[in-house]
PDB file of C-alpha atoms in Angstrom:
ATOM      1  CA  UNK A   1       0.294   0.124   0.159  1.00 38.00           C
ATOM      2  CA  UNK A   2       2.172   3.456  -1.047  1.00 34.00           C
ATOM      3  CA  UNK A   3      -0.755   4.974   0.696  1.00 35.00           C
ATOM      4  CA  UNK A   4      -1.501   8.265  -0.075  1.00 30.00           C
ATOM      5  CA  UNK A   5      -3.194  10.615   2.085  1.00 28.00           C
ATOM      6  CA  UNK A   6      -5.211  13.342   1.232  1.00 29.00           C
ATOM      7  CA  UNK A   7      -7.309  16.002   1.876  1.00 30.00           C
ATOM      8  CA  UNK A   8     -10.046  17.495   3.072  1.00 31.00           C
ATOM      9  CA  UNK A   9     -11.889  18.349  -0.127  1.00 32.00           C
ATOM     10  CA  UNK A  10     -15.290  17.402   0.273  1.00 36.00           C
ATOM     11  CA  UNK A  11     -17.296  14.884   2.468  1.00 38.00           C
ATOM     12  CA  UNK A  12     -18.982  11.397   0.921  1.00 42.00           C
ATOM     13  CA  UNK A  13     -22.366  10.087   3.332  1.00 38.00           C
ATOM     14  CA  UNK A  14     -22.294   7.198   4.137  1.00 37.00           C
ATOM     15  CA  UNK A  15     -24.213   5.998   7.056  1.00 36.00           C
ATOM     16  CA  UNK A  16     -27.787   7.938   8.825  1.00 34.00           C
ATOM     17  CA  UNK A  17     -26.908   8.279  11.765  1.00 34.00           C
ATOM     18  CA  UNK A  18     -26.306  11.416  13.604  1.00 34.00           C
ATOM     19  CA  UNK A  19     -23.703  13.315  13.328  1.00 42.00           C
ATOM     20  CA  UNK A  20     -22.888  12.258  16.863  1.00 55.00           C
ATOM     21  CA  UNK A  21     -22.525   8.545  15.723  1.00 88.00           C
ATOM     22  CA  UNK A  22     -21.141   9.330  13.024  1.00 92.00           C
ATOM     23  CA  UNK A  23     -17.223   8.265  12.247  1.00 94.00           C
ATOM     24  CA  UNK A  24     -15.333  11.216   9.975  1.00 94.00           C
ATOM     25  CA  UNK A  25     -12.848   9.137   8.094  1.00 94.00           C
ATOM     26  CA  UNK A  26      -9.669  10.772   6.178  1.00 91.00           C
ATOM     27  CA  UNK A  27      -9.824   8.808   2.821  1.00 85.00           C
ATOM     28  CA  UNK A  28      -7.282   9.167   0.069  1.00 77.00           C
ATOM     29  CA  UNK A  29      -8.646  10.672  -2.941  1.00 75.00           C
ATOM     30  CA  UNK A  30      -6.988   8.869  -5.542  1.00 70.00           C
ATOM     31  CA  UNK A  31      -8.818   5.156  -6.838  1.00 67.00           C
ATOM     32  CA  UNK A  32      -6.939   2.474  -6.254  1.00 71.00           C
ATOM     33  CA  UNK A  33      -6.430  -0.496  -4.497  1.00 75.00           C
ATOM     34  CA  UNK A  34      -5.551   1.056  -1.208  1.00 78.00           C
ATOM     35  CA  UNK A  35      -8.364   3.626  -1.453  1.00 81.00           C
ATOM     36  CA  UNK A  36     -10.779   1.110  -1.597  1.00 87.00           C
ATOM     37  CA  UNK A  37      -8.937  -0.755   1.109  1.00 89.00           C
ATOM     38  CA  UNK A  38      -9.577   2.165   3.646  1.00 89.00           C
ATOM     39  CA  UNK A  39     -12.838   2.861   3.065  1.00 91.00           C
ATOM     40  CA  UNK A  40     -14.281  -1.294   2.802  1.00 93.00           C
ATOM     41  CA  UNK A  41     -11.962  -1.303   5.609  1.00 93.00           C
ATOM     42  CA  UNK A  42     -13.358   1.981   7.960  1.00 94.00           C
ATOM     43  CA  UNK A  43     -17.210   1.012   6.279  1.00 95.00           C
ATOM     44  CA  UNK A  44     -17.187  -2.341   8.083  1.00 96.00           C
ATOM     45  CA  UNK A  45     -15.135  -0.791  11.394  1.00 96.00           C
ATOM     46  CA  UNK A  46     -17.709   2.015  11.930  1.00 96.00           C
ATOM     47  CA  UNK A  47     -21.042  -0.401  12.052  1.00 95.00           C
ATOM     48  CA  UNK A  48     -18.572  -2.738  14.259  1.00 96.00           C
ATOM     49  CA  UNK A  49     -18.557  -0.669  16.575  1.00 95.00           C
ATOM     50  CA  UNK A  50     -22.267   1.160  16.260  1.00 95.00           C
ATOM     51  CA  UNK A  51     -21.663   4.186  14.369  1.00 95.00           C
ATOM     52  CA  UNK A  52     -22.022   6.138  11.322  1.00 94.00           C
ATOM     53  CA  UNK A  53     -19.639   7.106   8.834  1.00 95.00           C
ATOM     54  CA  UNK A  54     -18.574   9.848   6.574  1.00 94.00           C
ATOM     55  CA  UNK A  55     -15.237   9.399   4.232  1.00 92.00           C
ATOM     56  CA  UNK A  56     -13.740  13.463   3.965  1.00 90.00           C
ATOM     57  CA  UNK A  57     -10.644  13.174   1.468  1.00 90.00           C
ATOM     58  CA  UNK A  58      -8.160  14.598   2.655  1.00 86.00           C
ATOM     59  CA  UNK A  59      -4.213  16.498   0.354  1.00 74.00           C
ATOM     60  CA  UNK A  60      -1.393  14.684   1.271  1.00 63.00           C
ATOM     61  CA  UNK A  61       0.161  14.893   4.574  1.00 80.00           C
ATOM     62  CA  UNK A  62      -2.856  16.957   5.832  1.00 88.00           C
ATOM     63  CA  UNK A  63      -4.454  14.306   7.963  1.00 87.00           C
ATOM     64  CA  UNK A  64      -2.639  14.402  11.502  1.00 88.00           C
ATOM     65  CA  UNK A  65      -3.614  18.179  10.923  1.00 90.00           C
ATOM     66  CA  UNK A  66      -7.017  17.293  10.588  1.00 91.00           C
ATOM     67  CA  UNK A  67      -7.017  14.952  13.033  1.00 91.00           C
ATOM     68  CA  UNK A  68      -5.653  17.532  15.387  1.00 91.00           C
ATOM     69  CA  UNK A  69      -7.636  20.174  14.611  1.00 92.00           C
ATOM     70  CA  UNK A  70     -11.136  17.726  15.073  1.00 91.00           C
ATOM     71  CA  UNK A  71     -12.190  18.130  11.432  1.00 92.00           C
ATOM     72  CA  UNK A  72     -12.214  14.171  11.790  1.00 94.00           C
ATOM     73  CA  UNK A  73     -11.929  11.602  14.096  1.00 95.00           C
ATOM     74  CA  UNK A  74      -9.723   9.180  11.945  1.00 94.00           C
ATOM     75  CA  UNK A  75      -7.084   8.752   9.696  1.00 91.00           C
ATOM     76  CA  UNK A  76      -5.912   6.354   7.469  1.00 85.00           C
ATOM     77  CA  UNK A  77      -2.052   5.511   7.345  1.00 71.00           C
ATOM     78  CA  UNK A  78       0.665   5.186   6.685  1.00 68.00           C
ATOM     79  CA  UNK A  79       2.134   7.088   8.556  1.00 74.00           C
ATOM     80  CA  UNK A  80       5.953   8.403   9.460  1.00 72.00           C
ATOM     81  CA  UNK A  81       6.823   7.690  13.133  1.00 70.00           C
ATOM     82  CA  UNK A  82       6.562  10.764  14.220  1.00 78.00           C
ATOM     83  CA  UNK A  83       3.360  11.469  12.898  1.00 80.00           C
ATOM     84  CA  UNK A  84       1.851   9.578  15.677  1.00 80.00           C
ATOM     85  CA  UNK A  85       3.174  10.931  18.819  1.00 83.00           C
ATOM     86  CA  UNK A  86       0.913  12.736  20.448  1.00 84.00           C
ATOM     87  CA  UNK A  87      -1.925  10.937  18.113  1.00 88.00           C
ATOM     88  CA  UNK A  88      -3.697   7.934  18.728  1.00 89.00           C
ATOM     89  CA  UNK A  89      -2.699   4.817  16.579  1.00 87.00           C
ATOM     90  CA  UNK A  90      -4.683   1.562  16.049  1.00 88.00           C
ATOM     91  CA  UNK A  91      -3.492  -2.189  15.590  1.00 83.00           C
ATOM     92  CA  UNK A  92      -1.959  -1.667  12.094  1.00 81.00           C
ATOM     93  CA  UNK A  93      -4.105  -3.154   9.643  1.00 82.00           C
ATOM     94  CA  UNK A  94      -2.130  -4.441   6.349  1.00 75.00           C
ATOM     95  CA  UNK A  95       1.771  -4.458   5.628  1.00 69.00           C
ATOM     96  CA  UNK A  96       3.701  -3.153   2.981  1.00 73.00           C
ATOM     97  CA  UNK A  97       6.593  -3.763   1.007  1.00 79.00           C
ATOM     98  CA  UNK A  98       6.605  -5.654  -3.013  1.00 85.00           C
ATOM     99  CA  UNK A  99       5.360  -8.259  -3.826  1.00 88.00           C
ATOM    100  CA  UNK A 100       4.447 -10.710  -7.756  1.00 91.00           C
ATOM    101  CA  UNK A 101       2.830 -10.127 -10.117  1.00 94.00           C
ATOM    102  CA  UNK A 102       1.365 -13.014 -12.425  1.00 96.00           C
ATOM    103  CA  UNK A 103      -0.420 -14.119 -15.595  1.00 96.00           C
ATOM    104  CA  UNK A 104      -3.697 -15.447 -14.381  1.00 96.00           C
ATOM    105  CA  UNK A 105      -3.569 -19.306 -14.325  1.00 94.00           C
ATOM    106  CA  UNK A 106       0.354 -19.663 -14.989  1.00 95.00           C
ATOM    107  CA  UNK A 107       0.949 -22.482 -12.346  1.00 93.00           C
ATOM    108  CA  UNK A 108       5.290 -22.322 -12.297  1.00 94.00           C
ATOM    109  CA  UNK A 109       4.727 -19.657 -10.221  1.00 93.00           C
ATOM    110  CA  UNK A 110       2.199 -20.568  -7.724  1.00 93.00           C
ATOM    111  CA  UNK A 111       4.328 -19.187  -4.541  1.00 90.00           C
ATOM    112  CA  UNK A 112       7.617 -16.685  -4.210  1.00 88.00           C
ATOM    113  CA  UNK A 113       9.964 -19.046  -4.176  1.00 86.00           C
ATOM    114  CA  UNK A 114       9.007 -20.578  -7.305  1.00 90.00           C
ATOM    115  CA  UNK A 115      10.551 -17.210  -9.843  1.00 87.00           C
ATOM    116  CA  UNK A 116      14.110 -18.522  -8.383  1.00 84.00           C
ATOM    117  CA  UNK A 117      15.659 -18.890 -11.718  1.00 82.00           C
ATOM    118  CA  UNK A 118      13.093 -16.911 -14.430  1.00 86.00           C
ATOM    119  CA  UNK A 119      13.183 -13.178 -15.794  1.00 85.00           C
ATOM    120  CA  UNK A 120      11.810 -10.901 -13.897  1.00 85.00           C
ATOM    121  CA  UNK A 121      10.698  -7.442 -14.585  1.00 85.00           C
ATOM    122  CA  UNK A 122      10.201  -4.162 -12.952  1.00 86.00           C
ATOM    123  CA  UNK A 123       6.579  -2.274 -12.087  1.00 85.00           C
ATOM    124  CA  UNK A 124       6.887   0.955 -10.476  1.00 76.00           C
ATOM    125  CA  UNK A 125       9.894   3.971 -11.155  1.00 70.00           C
ATOM    126  CA  UNK A 126      12.955   2.849 -10.965  1.00 62.00           C
ATOM    127  CA  UNK A 127      15.442   2.005  -9.718  1.00 67.00           C
ATOM    128  CA  UNK A 128      14.536  -1.236 -11.371  1.00 69.00           C
ATOM    129  CA  UNK A 129      18.048  -3.105 -10.276  1.00 71.00           C
ATOM    130  CA  UNK A 130      18.075  -2.548  -6.822  1.00 75.00           C
ATOM    131  CA  UNK A 131      14.151  -3.597  -6.180  1.00 74.00           C
ATOM    132  CA  UNK A 132      15.135  -6.918  -8.219  1.00 74.00           C
ATOM    133  CA  UNK A 133      18.411  -7.733  -6.209  1.00 75.00           C
ATOM    134  CA  UNK A 134      15.659  -7.081  -3.536  1.00 76.00           C
ATOM    135  CA  UNK A 135      13.935  -9.076  -4.218  1.00 76.00           C
ATOM    136  CA  UNK A 136      16.051 -11.946  -4.784  1.00 75.00           C
ATOM    137  CA  UNK A 137      17.697 -11.222  -1.790  1.00 75.00           C
ATOM    138  CA  UNK A 138      14.257 -11.660  -0.080  1.00 73.00           C
ATOM    139  CA  UNK A 139      14.085 -14.882  -1.741  1.00 75.00           C
ATOM    140  CA  UNK A 140      17.189 -16.218  -1.465  1.00 64.00           C
ATOM    141  CA  UNK A 141      17.080 -17.266  -5.120  1.00 62.00           C
ATOM    142  CA  UNK A 142      18.777 -15.980  -7.973  1.00 63.00           C
ATOM    143  CA  UNK A 143      16.236 -14.698 -10.177  1.00 68.00           C
ATOM    144  CA  UNK A 144      17.627 -13.338 -13.374  1.00 65.00           C
ATOM    145  CA  UNK A 145      16.828  -9.045 -14.280  1.00 63.00           C
ATOM    146  CA  UNK A 146      15.115  -7.763 -17.375  1.00 60.00           C
ATOM    147  CA  UNK A 147      14.665  -3.887 -17.043  1.00 54.00           C
ATOM    148  CA  UNK A 148      15.336  -2.566 -20.173  1.00 50.00           C
ATOM    149  CA  UNK A 149      11.754  -2.323 -21.582  1.00 45.00           C
ATOM    150  CA  UNK A 150      11.206  -0.553 -18.306  1.00 49.00           C
ATOM    151  CA  UNK A 151       9.108   1.665 -20.498  1.00 63.00           C
ATOM    152  CA  UNK A 152       6.441  -0.933 -20.690  1.00 83.00           C
ATOM    153  CA  UNK A 153       6.801  -3.628 -18.145  1.00 87.00           C
ATOM    154  CA  UNK A 154       3.172  -4.707 -18.817  1.00 91.00           C
ATOM    155  CA  UNK A 155       3.751  -5.700 -22.435  1.00 90.00           C
ATOM    156  CA  UNK A 156       6.527  -7.540 -21.606  1.00 88.00           C
ATOM    157  CA  UNK A 157       4.542  -9.627 -18.681  1.00 92.00           C
ATOM    158  CA  UNK A 158       1.565 -10.200 -20.927  1.00 93.00           C
ATOM    159  CA  UNK A 159       4.282 -11.898 -24.242  1.00 91.00           C
ATOM    160  CA  UNK A 160       6.106 -13.850 -21.895  1.00 91.00           C
ATOM    161  CA  UNK A 161       8.902 -11.786 -21.941  1.00 87.00           C
ATOM    162  CA  UNK A 162       8.993 -11.552 -18.276  1.00 88.00           C
ATOM    163  CA  UNK A 163       7.756 -14.799 -15.304  1.00 91.00           C
ATOM    164  CA  UNK A 164       6.640 -11.971 -13.282  1.00 91.00           C
ATOM    165  CA  UNK A 165       7.151  -8.328 -12.602  1.00 91.00           C
ATOM    166  CA  UNK A 166       8.154  -6.789  -8.680  1.00 88.00           C
ATOM    167  CA  UNK A 167       6.164  -4.182  -7.443  1.00 86.00           C
ATOM    168  CA  UNK A 168       5.367  -2.297  -4.672  1.00 84.00           C
ATOM    169  CA  UNK A 169       1.919  -4.268  -3.410  1.00 85.00           C
ATOM    170  CA  UNK A 170       0.384  -1.564  -4.128  1.00 84.00           C
ATOM    171  CA  UNK A 171       0.972  -0.820  -7.394  1.00 86.00           C
ATOM    172  CA  UNK A 172       0.534  -4.640  -8.027  1.00 89.00           C
ATOM    173  CA  UNK A 173      -2.681  -4.392  -6.825  1.00 89.00           C
ATOM    174  CA  UNK A 174      -3.786  -1.626  -8.369  1.00 88.00           C
ATOM    175  CA  UNK A 175      -2.293  -3.604 -12.200  1.00 91.00           C
ATOM    176  CA  UNK A 176      -4.504  -7.360 -11.151  1.00 92.00           C
ATOM    177  CA  UNK A 177      -7.562  -5.406  -9.997  1.00 89.00           C
ATOM    178  CA  UNK A 178      -7.365  -3.411 -13.259  1.00 89.00           C
ATOM    179  CA  UNK A 179      -6.821  -6.994 -15.835  1.00 93.00           C
ATOM    180  CA  UNK A 180      -8.403  -9.922 -13.381  1.00 92.00           C
ATOM    181  CA  UNK A 181      -9.072 -12.039 -16.233  1.00 95.00           C
ATOM    182  CA  UNK A 182      -5.109 -11.404 -17.116  1.00 96.00           C
ATOM    183  CA  UNK A 183      -2.859 -11.203 -13.666  1.00 96.00           C
ATOM    184  CA  UNK A 184      -2.865 -11.656 -10.318  1.00 95.00           C
ATOM    185  CA  UNK A 185      -1.205 -11.436  -7.004  1.00 94.00           C
ATOM    186  CA  UNK A 186       1.285 -13.656  -6.428  1.00 92.00           C
ATOM    187  CA  UNK A 187       2.162 -13.814  -1.818  1.00 84.00           C
ATOM    188  CA  UNK A 188       3.100 -13.502   0.425  1.00 83.00           C
ATOM    189  CA  UNK A 189       4.618 -10.266   0.254  1.00 81.00           C
ATOM    190  CA  UNK A 190       8.908  -9.771  -0.442  1.00 80.00           C
ATOM    191  CA  UNK A 191      10.583  -7.984   2.509  1.00 66.00           C
ATOM    192  CA  UNK A 192      10.158  -6.288   5.366  1.00 60.00           C
ATOM    193  CA  UNK A 193       6.625  -4.912   5.283  1.00 58.00           C
ATOM    194  CA  UNK A 194       6.108  -1.622   7.191  1.00 56.00           C
ATOM    195  CA  UNK A 195       3.167  -1.089   9.136  1.00 57.00           C
ATOM    196  CA  UNK A 196      -0.490   0.186   8.493  1.00 64.00           C
ATOM    197  CA  UNK A 197      -1.854   2.177  11.820  1.00 79.00           C
ATOM    198  CA  UNK A 198      -4.955   4.310  11.089  1.00 88.00           C
ATOM    199  CA  UNK A 199      -4.180   6.827  13.138  1.00 90.00           C
ATOM    200  CA  UNK A 200      -7.578   8.526  15.906  1.00 93.00           C
ATOM    201  CA  UNK A 201      -7.099  12.254  16.725  1.00 92.00           C
ATOM    202  CA  UNK A 202      -5.428  12.890  20.397  1.00 90.00           C
ATOM    203  CA  UNK A 203      -9.256  13.873  22.588  1.00 91.00           C
ATOM    204  CA  UNK A 204     -10.708  10.553  21.772  1.00 91.00           C
ATOM    205  CA  UNK A 205      -9.729   7.490  23.646  1.00 90.00           C
ATOM    206  CA  UNK A 206     -12.920   6.034  23.444  1.00 92.00           C
ATOM    207  CA  UNK A 207     -13.558   5.841  20.103  1.00 93.00           C
ATOM    208  CA  UNK A 208     -10.016   4.542  19.713  1.00 92.00           C
ATOM    209  CA  UNK A 209     -11.001   1.389  21.770  1.00 93.00           C
ATOM    210  CA  UNK A 210     -14.193   0.892  20.220  1.00 94.00           C
ATOM    211  CA  UNK A 211     -12.456   1.213  17.179  1.00 94.00           C
ATOM    212  CA  UNK A 212      -9.500  -1.623  17.842  1.00 93.00           C
ATOM    213  CA  UNK A 213     -11.982  -3.537  19.413  1.00 94.00           C
ATOM    214  CA  UNK A 214     -14.188  -3.695  16.415  1.00 95.00           C
ATOM    215  CA  UNK A 215     -10.196  -3.798  14.275  1.00 93.00           C
ATOM    216  CA  UNK A 216      -9.891  -7.057  16.135  1.00 92.00           C
ATOM    217  CA  UNK A 217     -13.168  -8.943  15.770  1.00 94.00           C
ATOM    218  CA  UNK A 218     -12.747  -8.039  12.160  1.00 94.00           C
ATOM    219  CA  UNK A 219      -9.408 -10.033  12.207  1.00 92.00           C
ATOM    220  CA  UNK A 220     -10.429 -12.658  14.173  1.00 92.00           C
ATOM    221  CA  UNK A 221     -13.671 -13.860  12.197  1.00 94.00           C
ATOM    222  CA  UNK A 222     -12.049 -13.637   8.442  1.00 94.00           C
ATOM    223  CA  UNK A 223     -13.368 -10.180   7.291  1.00 95.00           C
ATOM    224  CA  UNK A 224     -10.562  -8.046   7.121  1.00 93.00           C
ATOM    225  CA  UNK A 225      -8.386 -11.359   5.443  1.00 91.00           C
ATOM    226  CA  UNK A 226     -10.998 -10.884   3.252  1.00 93.00           C
ATOM    227  CA  UNK A 227     -10.978  -7.380   2.649  1.00 92.00           C
ATOM    228  CA  UNK A 228      -7.037  -7.934   1.540  1.00 90.00           C
ATOM    229  CA  UNK A 229      -7.977 -10.382  -0.680  1.00 89.00           C
ATOM    230  CA  UNK A 230     -10.361  -8.487  -2.476  1.00 91.00           C
ATOM    231  CA  UNK A 231      -7.813  -5.070  -2.367  1.00 89.00           C
ATOM    232  CA  UNK A 232      -4.222  -6.941  -2.926  1.00 87.00           C
ATOM    233  CA  UNK A 233      -5.126 -10.081  -4.153  1.00 88.00           C
ATOM    234  CA  UNK A 234      -3.797 -11.698  -0.792  1.00 86.00           C
ATOM    235  CA  UNK A 235      -4.755 -12.094   2.194  1.00 85.00           C
ATOM    236  CA  UNK A 236      -2.285 -11.902   5.703  1.00 78.00           C
ATOM    237  CA  UNK A 237      -1.302 -11.355   9.526  1.00 76.00           C
ATOM    238  CA  UNK A 238      -0.467  -7.696   9.705  1.00 68.00           C
ATOM    239  CA  UNK A 239       2.273  -6.655  11.659  1.00 60.00           C
ATOM    240  CA  UNK A 240       3.180  -6.187  15.660  1.00 58.00           C
ATOM    241  CA  UNK A 241       2.128  -2.455  16.956  1.00 56.00           C
ATOM    242  CA  UNK A 242       5.303  -1.482  17.413  1.00 52.00           C
ATOM    243  CA  UNK A 243       4.781  -0.089  20.567  1.00 50.00           C
ATOM    244  CA  UNK A 244       3.642   4.209  20.981  1.00 49.00           C
ATOM    245  CA  UNK A 245       6.521   6.182  19.435  1.00 46.00           C
ATOM    246  CA  UNK A 246       8.388   8.666  21.941  1.00 47.00           C
ATOM    247  CA  UNK A 247       8.180  12.580  22.321  1.00 46.00           C
TER     248      UNK A 247
END
């Protein structure tokens, strides 16, 4: 989820509850896997907590200030570590990292380890060689690199010039969502994922507790994993919380 948070531009009321019982959530402006997951997740968490929900689009980097001003009650991540200082992070809901995109139905690539010895391309911005080296290290395997056709990696994959593309999970998931008939994500995520933990405004510890309890129930009964599969193509256990940051 290279998740970009966005800033207050409009609100979409998605719940019939009165304002005092409505969770106001800052969400990304751009379409894609991350934005879909955020809305899906917060909608389910609000219902589980007995709240209505409304979504407010916020500009990149503005979410902490929106929380502090009380214009939103919660905001999706990820955030730099210092953004949680003085605010209340919820439990992580997803993990970031690189993943593989393959042609749908390619049985020779059922798991990332199957990429050993295959030719891989790169989906996303350079440096391509560094991303391929990182993937090889995460797989503990030798892979062949194809970076010259960087301008059109999807063509390389479609024509079989590469067995898979390495990219950030949000980029890979977006490509799979755009053509679910042709491509699919290969999990689990490669490398160390960052924690994607939403933030709640500091003056609402009661709300943070209700949402954490709701998220725990979503995880326990499989609904969180279902949302991860819907938007990212794979399900995974979120990394453990790192603990509250120190000022």
